């Protein structure tokens, strides 16, 4: 018997429910809210244990088939998973039962590959069925743009426009986006990441652009979040054979898409004791959890973990919805979520740049473990968690800290701290010699709108 397809609702509750493919192709709901599944299937303990001897792409198929299997041909989904996940996902033991999960072995060396590779293929699949075309408009603080450009490059039914803050992405991140061309257009905005994000949101809500089918590849797209639930299952099934054991994850967070993937996994039955939300000095969420008052940070603070320089996380509305509250896109709390439950599930900590640097230095010296700034924020967050929850350390619980980028993407920082440059992974070799193509643009919605109307 076929299950009924899962419907997706908007966090603002003012749009009709849609199917997965509609939510995927739309990105943002018409009422400005974010799509979330109205229900999720459960992964039973025996299924979870069966993952122990499965490969990553097989686990991805099992989970995604349960969530979206009604809308996509099984064989096709199997193929898309195998194509998307053709790289390693190393789990490195550091000490006791503390591990690092390296999510940096994809083609652009950031964890965003996990979402972008699957999302692009799912979009292409649904578009080609009806011979439709789509223009992806996305803002990036560096890694999204690289991963999206790489994942969508050369797809027939999709054009991509990427906005990045001109002074906030590294040379390597920029080259990964600007050296492709073809269906990938890149615009350097004279502003900050939050400005890019704001411009994208304005374009989506602008009736003058309604003839162009615009969609988003940012983590506002539900198509990015579902694939990000898979590695939480993967890590658990590879590191424990005791289904009673609960795991702790430390998640370096900016827009909170990664964390939402974890919360989706938890809702599907993954035994998670707690998520540690590790942010950099953009501490609006740790402060929110502590005080119950939400104050976004504008402009966002520049930290060395640059992909997390976010002063108002786009997925916060989803997290609030997960705990039965409502937050609008400006960050106003319309209905208070269950803060007690939130604090039970989520431990949030803000890490300074100084602490990030000293963590990189210390873990290298002590454990011969090379982390980049984002992964170091997560590791540091985990340390703070154990310092404040001494009882949690008893029995040495399984604890997994997420490393979200390859250290070679931060050569200047690593050299300053450790006196050497990490070797480039094969996927990044030769990048610096490639010619670049991008359009500089002032931070003005009028200019972006004209550009889109003229070119698409
Ligand atoms: C995007 C990114 C993050 C933050 O992930 P969110 O899902 O936005 O919280 C962390 N680390 C790296 C390297 C990233 O690229």
CSV table of N, CA and C in Angstrom, one decimal, residues 168 192-195 280-282 284 296-303 306 308-312:
chain,number,residue,atom,x,y,z
A,168,UNK,N,33.9,39.3,1.9
A,168,UNK,CA,33.7,38.3,2.9
A,168,UNK,C,33.9,36.9,2.5
A,192,UNK,N,27.3,43.1,3.0
A,192,UNK,CA,27.6,41.9,3.8
A,192,UNK,C,26.7,40.8,3.4
A,193,UNK,N,27.0,39.6,4.0
A,193,UNK,CA,26.2,38.5,3.7
A,193,UNK,C,24.7,38.7,4.0
A,194,UNK,N,24.4,39.4,5.1
A,194,UNK,CA,23.0,39.6,5.4
A,194,UNK,C,22.3,40.5,4.3
A,195,UNK,N,23.1,41.4,3.7
A,195,UNK,CA,22.6,42.2,2.6
A,195,UNK,C,22.2,41.3,1.4
A,280,UNK,N,29.8,31.3,16.4
A,280,UNK,CA,30.9,32.2,16.7
A,280,UNK,C,30.4,33.4,17.5
A,281,UNK,N,31.0,34.6,17.3
A,281,UNK,CA,30.6,35.7,18.1
A,281,UNK,C,29.2,36.3,17.8
A,282,UNK,N,28.6,35.8,16.7
A,282,UNK,CA,27.2,36.1,16.4
A,282,UNK,C,26.4,35.2,17.3
A,284,UNK,N,23.3,35.5,18.8
A,284,UNK,CA,21.9,35.8,19.0
A,284,UNK,C,21.1,34.6,19.4
A,296,UNK,N,18.2,40.1,17.0
A,296,UNK,CA,19.1,39.8,15.9
A,296,UNK,C,20.3,40.8,16.0
A,297,UNK,N,21.3,40.4,15.3
A,297,UNK,CA,22.6,41.2,15.3
A,297,UNK,C,22.8,41.8,13.9
A,298,UNK,N,22.7,43.1,13.8
A,298,UNK,CA,22.8,43.8,12.5
A,298,UNK,C,23.7,45.1,12.6
A,299,UNK,N,24.8,45.1,11.9
A,299,UNK,CA,25.3,44.1,11.0
A,299,UNK,C,25.9,42.9,11.8
A,300,UNK,N,26.0,41.8,11.1
A,300,UNK,CA,26.6,40.6,11.7
A,300,UNK,C,28.0,40.9,12.0
A,301,UNK,N,28.6,40.1,13.0
A,301,UNK,CA,30.0,40.3,13.3
A,301,UNK,C,30.9,39.5,12.5
A,302,UNK,N,32.0,40.1,12.0
A,302,UNK,CA,33.0,39.4,11.2
A,302,UNK,C,33.9,38.5,12.1
A,303,UNK,N,33.8,37.2,11.8
A,303,UNK,CA,34.6,36.2,12.6
A,303,UNK,C,35.4,35.4,11.6
A,306,UNK,N,33.9,32.3,8.8
A,306,UNK,CA,33.2,33.3,8.1
A,306,UNK,C,31.8,32.8,7.6
A,308,UNK,N,29.7,31.4,9.2
A,308,UNK,CA,28.8,31.4,10.2
A,308,UNK,C,28.6,32.9,10.7
A,309,UNK,N,29.0,33.8,9.9
A,309,UNK,CA,28.7,35.3,10.2
A,309,UNK,C,27.3,35.7,9.9
A,310,UNK,N,26.4,35.2,10.7
A,310,UNK,CA,25.0,35.4,10.4
A,310,UNK,C,24.3,36.0,11.7
A,311,UNK,N,23.7,37.2,11.5
A,311,UNK,CA,23.1,37.9,12.6
A,311,UNK,C,21.6,37.6,12.8
A,312,UNK,N,21.1,36.9,11.8
A,312,UNK,CA,19.6,36.6,11.9
A,312,UNK,C,19.4,35.3,11.1
